[in-house]
mmCIF file of C-alpha atoms in Angstrom:
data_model
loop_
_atom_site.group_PDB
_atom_site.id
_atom_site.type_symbol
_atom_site.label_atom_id
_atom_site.label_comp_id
_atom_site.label_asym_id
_atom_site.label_seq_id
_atom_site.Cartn_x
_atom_site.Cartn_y
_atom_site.Cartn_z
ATOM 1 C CA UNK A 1 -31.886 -17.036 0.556
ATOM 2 C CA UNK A 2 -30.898 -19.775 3.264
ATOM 3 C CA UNK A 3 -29.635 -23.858 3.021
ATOM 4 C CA UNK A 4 -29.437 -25.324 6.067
ATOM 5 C CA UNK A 5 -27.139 -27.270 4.100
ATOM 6 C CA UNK A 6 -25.013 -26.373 1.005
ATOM 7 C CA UNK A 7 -26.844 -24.100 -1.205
ATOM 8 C CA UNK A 8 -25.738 -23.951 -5.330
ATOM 9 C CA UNK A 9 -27.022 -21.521 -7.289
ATOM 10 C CA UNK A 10 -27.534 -20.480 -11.187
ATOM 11 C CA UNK A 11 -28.023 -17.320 -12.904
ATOM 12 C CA UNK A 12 -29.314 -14.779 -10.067
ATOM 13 C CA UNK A 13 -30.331 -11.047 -11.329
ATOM 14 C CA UNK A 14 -31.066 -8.401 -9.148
ATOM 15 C CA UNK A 15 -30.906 -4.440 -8.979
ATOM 16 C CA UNK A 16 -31.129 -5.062 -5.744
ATOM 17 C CA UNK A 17 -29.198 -6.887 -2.474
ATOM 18 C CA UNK A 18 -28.773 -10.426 -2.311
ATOM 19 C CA UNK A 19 -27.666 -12.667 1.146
ATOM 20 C CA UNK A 20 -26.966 -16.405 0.398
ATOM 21 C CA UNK A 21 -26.597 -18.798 3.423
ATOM 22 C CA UNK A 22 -25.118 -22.301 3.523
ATOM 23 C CA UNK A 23 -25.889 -23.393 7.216
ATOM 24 C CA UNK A 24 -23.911 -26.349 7.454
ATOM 25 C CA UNK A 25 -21.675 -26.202 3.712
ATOM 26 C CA UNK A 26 -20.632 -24.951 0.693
ATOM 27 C CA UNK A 27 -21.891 -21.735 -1.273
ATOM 28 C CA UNK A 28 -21.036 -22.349 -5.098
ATOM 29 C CA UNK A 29 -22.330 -21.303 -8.118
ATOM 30 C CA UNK A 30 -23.721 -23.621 -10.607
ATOM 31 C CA UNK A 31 -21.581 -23.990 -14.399
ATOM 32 C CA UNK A 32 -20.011 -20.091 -12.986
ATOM 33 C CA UNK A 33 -18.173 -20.189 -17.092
ATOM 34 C CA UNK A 34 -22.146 -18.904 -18.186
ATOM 35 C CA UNK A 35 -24.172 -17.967 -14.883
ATOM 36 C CA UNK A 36 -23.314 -15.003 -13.054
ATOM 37 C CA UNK A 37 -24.935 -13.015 -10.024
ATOM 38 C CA UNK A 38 -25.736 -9.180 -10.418
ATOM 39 C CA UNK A 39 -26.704 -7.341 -7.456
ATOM 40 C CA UNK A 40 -25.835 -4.533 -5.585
ATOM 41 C CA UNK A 41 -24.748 -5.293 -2.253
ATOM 42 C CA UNK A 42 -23.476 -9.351 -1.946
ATOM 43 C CA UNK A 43 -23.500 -10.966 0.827
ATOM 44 C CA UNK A 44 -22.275 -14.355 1.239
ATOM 45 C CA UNK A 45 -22.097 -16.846 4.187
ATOM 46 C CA UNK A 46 -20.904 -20.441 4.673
ATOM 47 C CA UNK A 47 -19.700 -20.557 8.090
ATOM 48 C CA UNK A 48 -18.832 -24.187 7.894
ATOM 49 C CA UNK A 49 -17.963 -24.778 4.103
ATOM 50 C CA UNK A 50 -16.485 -22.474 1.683
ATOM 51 C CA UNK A 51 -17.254 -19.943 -1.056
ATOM 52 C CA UNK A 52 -16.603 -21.376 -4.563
ATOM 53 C CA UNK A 53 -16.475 -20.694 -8.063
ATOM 54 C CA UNK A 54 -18.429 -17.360 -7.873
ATOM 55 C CA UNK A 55 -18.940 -15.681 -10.882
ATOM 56 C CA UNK A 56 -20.573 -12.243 -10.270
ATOM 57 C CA UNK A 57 -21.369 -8.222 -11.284
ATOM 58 C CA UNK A 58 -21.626 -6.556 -7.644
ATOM 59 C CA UNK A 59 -20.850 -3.402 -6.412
ATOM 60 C CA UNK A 60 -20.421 -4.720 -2.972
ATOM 61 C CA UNK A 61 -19.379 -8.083 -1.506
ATOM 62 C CA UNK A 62 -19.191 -8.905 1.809
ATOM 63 C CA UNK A 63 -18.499 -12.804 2.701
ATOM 64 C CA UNK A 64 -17.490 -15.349 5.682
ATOM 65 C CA UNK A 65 -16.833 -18.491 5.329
ATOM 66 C CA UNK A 66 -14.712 -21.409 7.588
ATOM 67 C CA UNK A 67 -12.987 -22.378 3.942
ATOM 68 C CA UNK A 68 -12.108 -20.475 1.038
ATOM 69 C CA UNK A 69 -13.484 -17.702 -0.718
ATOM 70 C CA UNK A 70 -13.100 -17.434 -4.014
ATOM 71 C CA UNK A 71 -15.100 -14.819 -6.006
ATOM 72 C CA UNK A 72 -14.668 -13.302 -9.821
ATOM 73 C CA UNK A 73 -16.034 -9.978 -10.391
ATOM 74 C CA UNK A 74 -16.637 -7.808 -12.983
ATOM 75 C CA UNK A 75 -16.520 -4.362 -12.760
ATOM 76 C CA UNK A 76 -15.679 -1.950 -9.641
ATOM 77 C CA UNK A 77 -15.627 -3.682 -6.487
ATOM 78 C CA UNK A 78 -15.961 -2.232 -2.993
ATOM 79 C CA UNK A 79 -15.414 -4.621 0.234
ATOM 80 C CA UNK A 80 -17.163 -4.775 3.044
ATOM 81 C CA UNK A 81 -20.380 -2.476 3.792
ATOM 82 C CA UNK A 82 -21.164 -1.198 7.407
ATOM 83 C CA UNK A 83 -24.997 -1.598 5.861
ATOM 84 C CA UNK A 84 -24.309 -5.733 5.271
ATOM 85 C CA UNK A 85 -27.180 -7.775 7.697
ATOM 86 C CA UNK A 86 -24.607 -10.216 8.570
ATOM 87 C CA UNK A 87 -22.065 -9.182 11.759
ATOM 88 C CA UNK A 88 -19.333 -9.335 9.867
ATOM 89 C CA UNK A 89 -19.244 -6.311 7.407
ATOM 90 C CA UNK A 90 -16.196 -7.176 5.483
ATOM 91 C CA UNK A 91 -14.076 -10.949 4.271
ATOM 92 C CA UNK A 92 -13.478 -13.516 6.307
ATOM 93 C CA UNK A 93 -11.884 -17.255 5.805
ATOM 94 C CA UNK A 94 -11.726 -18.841 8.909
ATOM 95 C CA UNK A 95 -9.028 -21.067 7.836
ATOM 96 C CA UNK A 96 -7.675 -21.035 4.179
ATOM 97 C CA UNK A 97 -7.605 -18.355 1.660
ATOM 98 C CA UNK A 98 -9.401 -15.000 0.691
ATOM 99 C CA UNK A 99 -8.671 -14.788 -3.638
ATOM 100 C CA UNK A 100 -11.046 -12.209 -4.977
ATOM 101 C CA UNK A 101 -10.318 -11.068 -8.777
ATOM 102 C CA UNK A 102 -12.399 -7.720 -9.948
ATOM 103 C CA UNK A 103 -12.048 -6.493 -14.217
ATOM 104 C CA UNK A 104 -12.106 -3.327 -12.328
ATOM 105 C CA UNK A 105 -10.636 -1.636 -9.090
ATOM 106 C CA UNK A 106 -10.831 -2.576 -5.547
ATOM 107 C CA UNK A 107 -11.869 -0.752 -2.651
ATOM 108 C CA UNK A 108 -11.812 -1.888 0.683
ATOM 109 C CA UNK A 109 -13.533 -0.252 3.389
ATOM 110 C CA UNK A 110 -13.838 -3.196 5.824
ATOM 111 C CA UNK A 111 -11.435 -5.642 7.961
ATOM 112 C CA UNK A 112 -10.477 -8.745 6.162
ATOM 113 C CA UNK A 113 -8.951 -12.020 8.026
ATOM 114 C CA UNK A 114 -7.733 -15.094 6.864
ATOM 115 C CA UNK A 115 -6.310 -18.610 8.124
ATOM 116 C CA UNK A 116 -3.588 -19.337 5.060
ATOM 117 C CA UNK A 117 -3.110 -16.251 2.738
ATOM 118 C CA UNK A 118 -5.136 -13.302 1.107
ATOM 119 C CA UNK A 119 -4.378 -12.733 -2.791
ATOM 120 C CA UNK A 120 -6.357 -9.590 -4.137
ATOM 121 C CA UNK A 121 -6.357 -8.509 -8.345
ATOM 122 C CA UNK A 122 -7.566 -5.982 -10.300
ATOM 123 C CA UNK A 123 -6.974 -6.653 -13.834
ATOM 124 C CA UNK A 124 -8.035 -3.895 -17.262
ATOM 125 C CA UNK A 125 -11.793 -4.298 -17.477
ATOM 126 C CA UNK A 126 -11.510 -0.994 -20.355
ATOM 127 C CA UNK A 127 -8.023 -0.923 -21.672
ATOM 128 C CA UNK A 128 -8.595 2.826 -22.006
ATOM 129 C CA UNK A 129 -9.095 3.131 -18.395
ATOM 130 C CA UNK A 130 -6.469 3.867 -16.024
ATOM 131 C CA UNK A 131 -8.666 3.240 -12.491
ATOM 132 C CA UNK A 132 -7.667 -0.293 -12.032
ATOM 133 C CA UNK A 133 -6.555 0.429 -8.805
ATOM 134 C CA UNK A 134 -6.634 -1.404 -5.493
ATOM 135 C CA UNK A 135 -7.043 0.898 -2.179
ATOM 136 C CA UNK A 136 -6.902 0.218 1.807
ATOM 137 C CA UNK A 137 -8.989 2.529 3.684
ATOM 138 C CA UNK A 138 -7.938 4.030 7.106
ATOM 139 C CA UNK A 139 -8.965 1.808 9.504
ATOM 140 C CA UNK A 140 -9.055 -1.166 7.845
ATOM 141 C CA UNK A 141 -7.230 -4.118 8.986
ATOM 142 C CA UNK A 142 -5.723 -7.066 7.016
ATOM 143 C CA UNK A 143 -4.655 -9.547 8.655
ATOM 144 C CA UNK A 144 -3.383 -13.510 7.694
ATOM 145 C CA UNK A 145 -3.075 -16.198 10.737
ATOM 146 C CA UNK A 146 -0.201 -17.400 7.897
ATOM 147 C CA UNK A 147 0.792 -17.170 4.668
ATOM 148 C CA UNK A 148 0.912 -14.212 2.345
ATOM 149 C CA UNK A 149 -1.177 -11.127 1.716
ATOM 150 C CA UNK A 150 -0.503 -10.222 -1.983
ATOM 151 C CA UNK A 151 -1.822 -7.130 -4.159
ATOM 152 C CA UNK A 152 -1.576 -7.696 -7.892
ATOM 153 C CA UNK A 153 -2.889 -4.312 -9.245
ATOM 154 C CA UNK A 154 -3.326 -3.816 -12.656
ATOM 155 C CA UNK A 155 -2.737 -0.158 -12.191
ATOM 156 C CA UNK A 156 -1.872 1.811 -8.416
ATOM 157 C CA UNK A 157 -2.170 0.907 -4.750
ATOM 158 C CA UNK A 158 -3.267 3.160 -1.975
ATOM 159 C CA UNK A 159 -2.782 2.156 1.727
ATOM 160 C CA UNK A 160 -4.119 4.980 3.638
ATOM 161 C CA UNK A 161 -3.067 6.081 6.480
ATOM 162 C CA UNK A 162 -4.608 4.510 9.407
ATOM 163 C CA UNK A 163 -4.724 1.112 7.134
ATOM 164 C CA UNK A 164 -2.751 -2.460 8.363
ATOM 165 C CA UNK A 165 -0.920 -4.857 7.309
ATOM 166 C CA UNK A 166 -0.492 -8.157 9.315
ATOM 167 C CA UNK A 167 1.318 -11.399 7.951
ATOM 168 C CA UNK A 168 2.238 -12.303 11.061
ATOM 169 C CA UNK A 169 5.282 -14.886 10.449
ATOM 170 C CA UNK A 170 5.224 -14.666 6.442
ATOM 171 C CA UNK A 171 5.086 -11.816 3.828
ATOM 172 C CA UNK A 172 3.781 -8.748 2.324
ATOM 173 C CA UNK A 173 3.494 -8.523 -1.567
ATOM 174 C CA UNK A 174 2.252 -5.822 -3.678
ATOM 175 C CA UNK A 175 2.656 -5.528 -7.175
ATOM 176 C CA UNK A 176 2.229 -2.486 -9.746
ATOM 177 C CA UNK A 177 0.574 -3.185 -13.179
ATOM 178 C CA UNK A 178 0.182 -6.544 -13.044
ATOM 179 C CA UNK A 179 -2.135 -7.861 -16.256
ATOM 180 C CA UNK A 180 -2.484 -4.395 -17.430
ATOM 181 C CA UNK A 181 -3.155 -3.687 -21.126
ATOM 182 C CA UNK A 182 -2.623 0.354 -20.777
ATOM 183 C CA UNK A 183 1.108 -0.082 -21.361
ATOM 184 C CA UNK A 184 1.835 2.367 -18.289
ATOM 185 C CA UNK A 185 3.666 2.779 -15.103
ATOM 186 C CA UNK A 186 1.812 2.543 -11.945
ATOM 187 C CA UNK A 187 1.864 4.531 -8.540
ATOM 188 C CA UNK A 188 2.184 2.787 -5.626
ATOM 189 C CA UNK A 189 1.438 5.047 -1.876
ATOM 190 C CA UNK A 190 2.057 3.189 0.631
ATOM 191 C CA UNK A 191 0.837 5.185 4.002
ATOM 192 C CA UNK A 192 -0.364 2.177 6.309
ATOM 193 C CA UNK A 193 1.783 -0.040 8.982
ATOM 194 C CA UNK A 194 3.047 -2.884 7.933
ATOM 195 C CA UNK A 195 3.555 -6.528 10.300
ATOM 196 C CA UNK A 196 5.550 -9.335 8.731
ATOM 197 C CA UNK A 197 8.644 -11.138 9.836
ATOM 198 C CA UNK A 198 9.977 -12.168 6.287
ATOM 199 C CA UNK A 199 9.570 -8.343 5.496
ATOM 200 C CA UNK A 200 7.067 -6.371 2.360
ATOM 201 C CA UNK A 201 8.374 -6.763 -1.089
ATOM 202 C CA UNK A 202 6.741 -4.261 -3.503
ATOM 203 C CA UNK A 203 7.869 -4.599 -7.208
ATOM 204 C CA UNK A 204 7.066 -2.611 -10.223
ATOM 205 C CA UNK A 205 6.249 -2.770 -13.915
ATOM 206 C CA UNK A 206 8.222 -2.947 -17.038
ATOM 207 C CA UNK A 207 7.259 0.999 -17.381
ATOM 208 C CA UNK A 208 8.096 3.752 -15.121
ATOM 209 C CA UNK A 209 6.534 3.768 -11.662
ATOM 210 C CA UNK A 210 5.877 5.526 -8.509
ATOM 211 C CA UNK A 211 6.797 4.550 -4.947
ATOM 212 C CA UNK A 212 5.580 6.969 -1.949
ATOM 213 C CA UNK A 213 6.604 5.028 1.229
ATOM 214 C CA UNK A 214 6.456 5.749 5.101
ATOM 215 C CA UNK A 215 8.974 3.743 6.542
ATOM 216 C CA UNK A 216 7.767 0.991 8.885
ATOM 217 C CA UNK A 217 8.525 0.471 12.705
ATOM 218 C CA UNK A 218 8.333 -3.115 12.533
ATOM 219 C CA UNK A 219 8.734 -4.279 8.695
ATOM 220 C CA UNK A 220 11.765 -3.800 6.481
ATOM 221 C CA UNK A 221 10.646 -2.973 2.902
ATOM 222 C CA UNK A 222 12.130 -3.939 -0.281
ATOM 223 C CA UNK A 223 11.718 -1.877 -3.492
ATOM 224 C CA UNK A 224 12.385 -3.130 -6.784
ATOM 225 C CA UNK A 225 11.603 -1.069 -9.704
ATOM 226 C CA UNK A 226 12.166 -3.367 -12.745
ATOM 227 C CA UNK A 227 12.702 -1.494 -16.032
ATOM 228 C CA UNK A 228 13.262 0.673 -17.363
ATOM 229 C CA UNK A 229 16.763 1.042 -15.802
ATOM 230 C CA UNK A 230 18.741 3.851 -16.630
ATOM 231 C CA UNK A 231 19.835 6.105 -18.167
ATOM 232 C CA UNK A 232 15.893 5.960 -19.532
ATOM 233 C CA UNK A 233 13.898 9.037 -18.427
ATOM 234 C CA UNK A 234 11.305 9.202 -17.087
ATOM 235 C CA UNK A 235 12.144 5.529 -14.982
ATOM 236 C CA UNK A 236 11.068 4.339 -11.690
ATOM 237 C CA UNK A 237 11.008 7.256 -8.410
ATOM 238 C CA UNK A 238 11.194 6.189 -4.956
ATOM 239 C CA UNK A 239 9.590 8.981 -2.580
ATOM 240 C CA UNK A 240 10.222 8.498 1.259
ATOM 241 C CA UNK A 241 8.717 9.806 4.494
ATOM 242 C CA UNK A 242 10.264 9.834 7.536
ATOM 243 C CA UNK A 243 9.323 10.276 11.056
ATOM 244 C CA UNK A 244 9.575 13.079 13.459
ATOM 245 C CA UNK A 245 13.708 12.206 14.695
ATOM 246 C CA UNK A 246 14.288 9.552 12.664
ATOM 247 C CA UNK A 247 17.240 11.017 10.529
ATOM 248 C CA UNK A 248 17.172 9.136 7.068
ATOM 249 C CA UNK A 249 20.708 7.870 5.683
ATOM 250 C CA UNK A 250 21.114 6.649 1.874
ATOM 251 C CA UNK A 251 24.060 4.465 1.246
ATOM 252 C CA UNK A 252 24.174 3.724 -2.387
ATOM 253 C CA UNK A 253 25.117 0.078 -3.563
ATOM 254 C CA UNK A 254 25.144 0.858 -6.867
ATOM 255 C CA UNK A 255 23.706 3.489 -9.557
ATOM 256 C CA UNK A 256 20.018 2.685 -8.878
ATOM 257 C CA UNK A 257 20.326 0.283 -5.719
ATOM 258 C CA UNK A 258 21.004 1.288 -2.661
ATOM 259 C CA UNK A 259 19.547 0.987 1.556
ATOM 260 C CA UNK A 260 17.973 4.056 3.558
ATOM 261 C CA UNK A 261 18.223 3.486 7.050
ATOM 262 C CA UNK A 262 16.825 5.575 9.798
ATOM 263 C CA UNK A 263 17.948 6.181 13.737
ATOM 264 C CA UNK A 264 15.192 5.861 16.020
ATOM 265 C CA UNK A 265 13.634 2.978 15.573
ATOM 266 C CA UNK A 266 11.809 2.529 11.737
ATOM 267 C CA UNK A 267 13.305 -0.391 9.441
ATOM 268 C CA UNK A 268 15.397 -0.260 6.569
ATOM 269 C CA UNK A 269 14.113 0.371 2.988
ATOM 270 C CA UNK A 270 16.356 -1.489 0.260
ATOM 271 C CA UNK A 271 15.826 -0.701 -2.950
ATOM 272 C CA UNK A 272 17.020 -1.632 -6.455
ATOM 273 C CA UNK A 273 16.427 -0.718 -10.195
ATOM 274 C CA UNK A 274 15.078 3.010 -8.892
ATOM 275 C CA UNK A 275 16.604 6.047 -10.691
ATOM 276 C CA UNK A 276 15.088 8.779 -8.469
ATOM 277 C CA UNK A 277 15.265 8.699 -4.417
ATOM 278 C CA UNK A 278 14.481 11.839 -2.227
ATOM 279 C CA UNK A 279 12.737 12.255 0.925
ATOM 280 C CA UNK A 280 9.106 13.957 1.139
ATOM 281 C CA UNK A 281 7.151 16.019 4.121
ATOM 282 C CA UNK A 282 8.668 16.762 6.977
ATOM 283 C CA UNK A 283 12.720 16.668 7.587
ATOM 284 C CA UNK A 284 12.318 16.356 11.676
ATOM 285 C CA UNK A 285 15.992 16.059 13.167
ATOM 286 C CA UNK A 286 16.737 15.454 17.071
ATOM 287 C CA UNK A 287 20.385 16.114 18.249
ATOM 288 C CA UNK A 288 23.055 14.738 19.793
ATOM 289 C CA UNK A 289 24.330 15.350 23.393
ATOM 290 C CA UNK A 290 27.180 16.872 21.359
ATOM 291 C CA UNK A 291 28.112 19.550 18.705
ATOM 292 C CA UNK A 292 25.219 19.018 15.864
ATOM 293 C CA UNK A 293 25.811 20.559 12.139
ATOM 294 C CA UNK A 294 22.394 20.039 9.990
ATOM 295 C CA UNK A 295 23.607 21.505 6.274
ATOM 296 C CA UNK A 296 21.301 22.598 3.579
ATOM 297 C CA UNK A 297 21.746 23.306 0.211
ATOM 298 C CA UNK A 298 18.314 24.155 -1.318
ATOM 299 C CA UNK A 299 17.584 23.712 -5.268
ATOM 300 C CA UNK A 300 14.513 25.766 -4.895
ATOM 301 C CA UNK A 301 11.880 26.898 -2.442
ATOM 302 C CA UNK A 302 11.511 23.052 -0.845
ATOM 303 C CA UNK A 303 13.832 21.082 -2.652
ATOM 304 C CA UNK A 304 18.091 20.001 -2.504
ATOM 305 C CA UNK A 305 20.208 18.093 0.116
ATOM 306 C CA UNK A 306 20.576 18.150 3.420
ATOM 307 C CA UNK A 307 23.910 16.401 5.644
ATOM 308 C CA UNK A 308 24.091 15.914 9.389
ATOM 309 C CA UNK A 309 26.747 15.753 11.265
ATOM 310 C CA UNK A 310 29.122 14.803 8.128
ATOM 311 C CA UNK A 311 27.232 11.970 7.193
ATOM 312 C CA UNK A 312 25.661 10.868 3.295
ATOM 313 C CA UNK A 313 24.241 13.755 1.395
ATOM 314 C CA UNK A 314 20.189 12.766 1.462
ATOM 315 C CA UNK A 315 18.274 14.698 -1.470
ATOM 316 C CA UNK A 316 14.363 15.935 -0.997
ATOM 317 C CA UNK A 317 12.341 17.309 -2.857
ATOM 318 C CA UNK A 318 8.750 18.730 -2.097
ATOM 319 C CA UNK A 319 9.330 19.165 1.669
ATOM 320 C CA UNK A 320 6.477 20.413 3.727
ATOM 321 C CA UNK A 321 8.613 21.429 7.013
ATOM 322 C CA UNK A 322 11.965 21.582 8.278
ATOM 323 C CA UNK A 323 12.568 20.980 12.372
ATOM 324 C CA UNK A 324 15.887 20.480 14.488
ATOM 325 C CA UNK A 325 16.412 20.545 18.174
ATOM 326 C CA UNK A 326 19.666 20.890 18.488
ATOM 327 C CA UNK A 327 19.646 19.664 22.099
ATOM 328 C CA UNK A 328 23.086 20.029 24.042
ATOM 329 C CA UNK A 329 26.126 21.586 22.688
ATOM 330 C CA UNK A 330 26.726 23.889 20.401
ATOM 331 C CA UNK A 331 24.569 23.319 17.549
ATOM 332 C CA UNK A 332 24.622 24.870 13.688
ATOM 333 C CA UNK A 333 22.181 25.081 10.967
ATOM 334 C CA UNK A 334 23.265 26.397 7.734
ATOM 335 C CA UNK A 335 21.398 26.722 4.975
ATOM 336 C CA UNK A 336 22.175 27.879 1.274
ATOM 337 C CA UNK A 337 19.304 29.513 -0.429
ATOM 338 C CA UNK A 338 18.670 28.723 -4.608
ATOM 339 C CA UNK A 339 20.252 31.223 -6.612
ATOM 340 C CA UNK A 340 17.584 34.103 -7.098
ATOM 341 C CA UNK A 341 15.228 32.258 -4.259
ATOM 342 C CA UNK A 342 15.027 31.388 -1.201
ATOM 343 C CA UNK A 343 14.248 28.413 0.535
ATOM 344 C CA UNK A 344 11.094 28.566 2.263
ATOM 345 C CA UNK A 345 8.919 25.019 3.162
ATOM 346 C CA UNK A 346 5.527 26.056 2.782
ATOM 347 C CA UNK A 347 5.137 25.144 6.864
ATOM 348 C CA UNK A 348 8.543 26.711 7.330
ATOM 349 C CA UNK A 349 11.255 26.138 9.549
ATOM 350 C CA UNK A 350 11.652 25.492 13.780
ATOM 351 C CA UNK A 351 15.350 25.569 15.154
ATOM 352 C CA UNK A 352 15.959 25.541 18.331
ATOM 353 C CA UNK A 353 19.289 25.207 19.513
ATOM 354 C CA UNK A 354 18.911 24.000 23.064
ATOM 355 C CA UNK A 355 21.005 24.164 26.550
#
């Protein structure tokens, strides 16, 4: 359906796919309180207006527009689809603001871009459901021109590996549990790159959450866990993954607050109101040109503390792999097994001591 003008639209039912074209203005939809549009695949286009006041029950949206886009879904909501007609295949605002809003999770599987600021929610469409979640696919890029890209889930977030971040001169914001009606904790992985001067802030609920984080090369991250504070168990963990020779260091600033810092070249993570911190997956250490002591003391078969060279005592737990190069000088790796056990990461361990 095509306006070479604005096009506004009532109630629109379909089991089927649905492309709506303003040529030269707006795309809104008429008294959107009542009317709704159902379809399967969505695609919307007002390459010189905006998107407004949608109301709709999709499975699939994809939309570009020069203004906003605003759209209010019900149900699960995947964005973008390589199978859309239009070129683009996922969102697009030219120059203001992407705010979509699904009773229901989100999945994104294509780019999104916007001029001002993105602002994505899932919010409890079955209070008895706990698959409110939002989810960045690898490959996927989001990206602002300025402004803020914010995730308010109303359960987890997933940023997949592979996934992007961009906020260019502003900020990164995702939130756990936001509007959520399950009374639980959410789990937040965060796997992607991040890009924003002013840094990513990622806050949790009132309940115990979940952070899984890969530090960032060019983001610092902040981590604040809300309540429950401690001594409350179970209350907010804080799981970290490093990169291969960039040794993690944990300096508390205060029972749950603290910064991990890493040599070569990844950005701090700060964190406060987290109970639990330990490094995941691999423990990959490079040496000095000097004498290099890497001490273990294992808990069980891929969990304890490690120190180098006398600095803080870093705990992990659930560690995949254990690597040091020693490089010059005489290097030393000692390691003391759990009592009864031994400590064996299930891709084991490399050593090699150098010249």
């Amino acid at each position: 359906l095509e306006s070479s003008t604005s096009w506004s639209t009532g109630q629109l039912t379909t089991t089927g796919d649905v492309n709506l074209i303003a040529g030269n203005g707006h795309l809104s939809l008429l008294n959107s309180t009542v009317n709704t549009i159902t379809a399967g695949l969505l695609e919307l286009t007002a390459e010189q207006g905006s998107i407004l006041n949608m109301t709709t029950d999709v499975d699939q949206l994809v939309a570009a527009a020069k203004g906003v886009v605003r759209v209010r879904n019900t149900g699960d909501l995947i964005l973008g689809s390589a199978a859309a007609q239009t070129a683009w295949k996922g969102i697009r605002s030219a120059t203001s603001i992407i705010d979509i809003e699904s009773e229901g999770g989100i999945d994104i599987h294509e780019s999104m871009s916007a001029g001002i600021g993105i602002l994505l929610a899932s919010v409890d469409g079955d209070p008895g459901s706990l698959a409110e979640d939002l989810t960045v696919r690898s490959g996927v890029k989001i990206e602002v021109d300025s402004g803020t890209i914010t995730f308010n889930s109303a359960d987890d977030i997933l940023i997949e590996s592979g996934a992007q971040l961009a906020a260019g001169n502003s900020s990164i914001a995702l939130n756990l549990s936001v509007i959520t009606t399950d009374f639980q904790g959410g789990e937040l992985a965060l796997f992607g790159q991040l890009s924003a001067v002013n840094g990513a802030q990622l806050t949790g609920s009132v309940f115990a959450d979940t952070f899984h984080l890969s530090a960032s090369f060019g983001t610092e991250i902040t981590v604040n866990g809300e309540s429950p504070a401690a001594p409350t168990s179970p209350a907010d963990s804080l799981y970290y993954y490093s990169s291969p020779g960039a040794v993690p260091e944990v300096t508390p600033g205060g029972t749950d607050s603290g910064t991990i810092s890493f040599t070569g070249g990844l950005e701090t993570i700060d964190y406060s109101e987290i109970e639990e911190v330990k490094l995941q997956g691999v423990l990959w250490i490079e040496g000095t040109e000097g004498d290099d002591e890497l001490s273990i003391l294992a808990m069980g078969p891929d969990s304890g503390t490690f120190q180098f060279n006398g600095g803080s005592v870093v705990s992990f737990t659930s560690l995949t792999q254990l690597v040091f190069e020693g490089g010059e000088g005489d290097d030393l790796l000692s390691i003391q097994n759990p009592d009864g056990g031994l400590f064996t990461p299930t891709e084991g361990i490399l050593f090699d001591g150098g010249s």
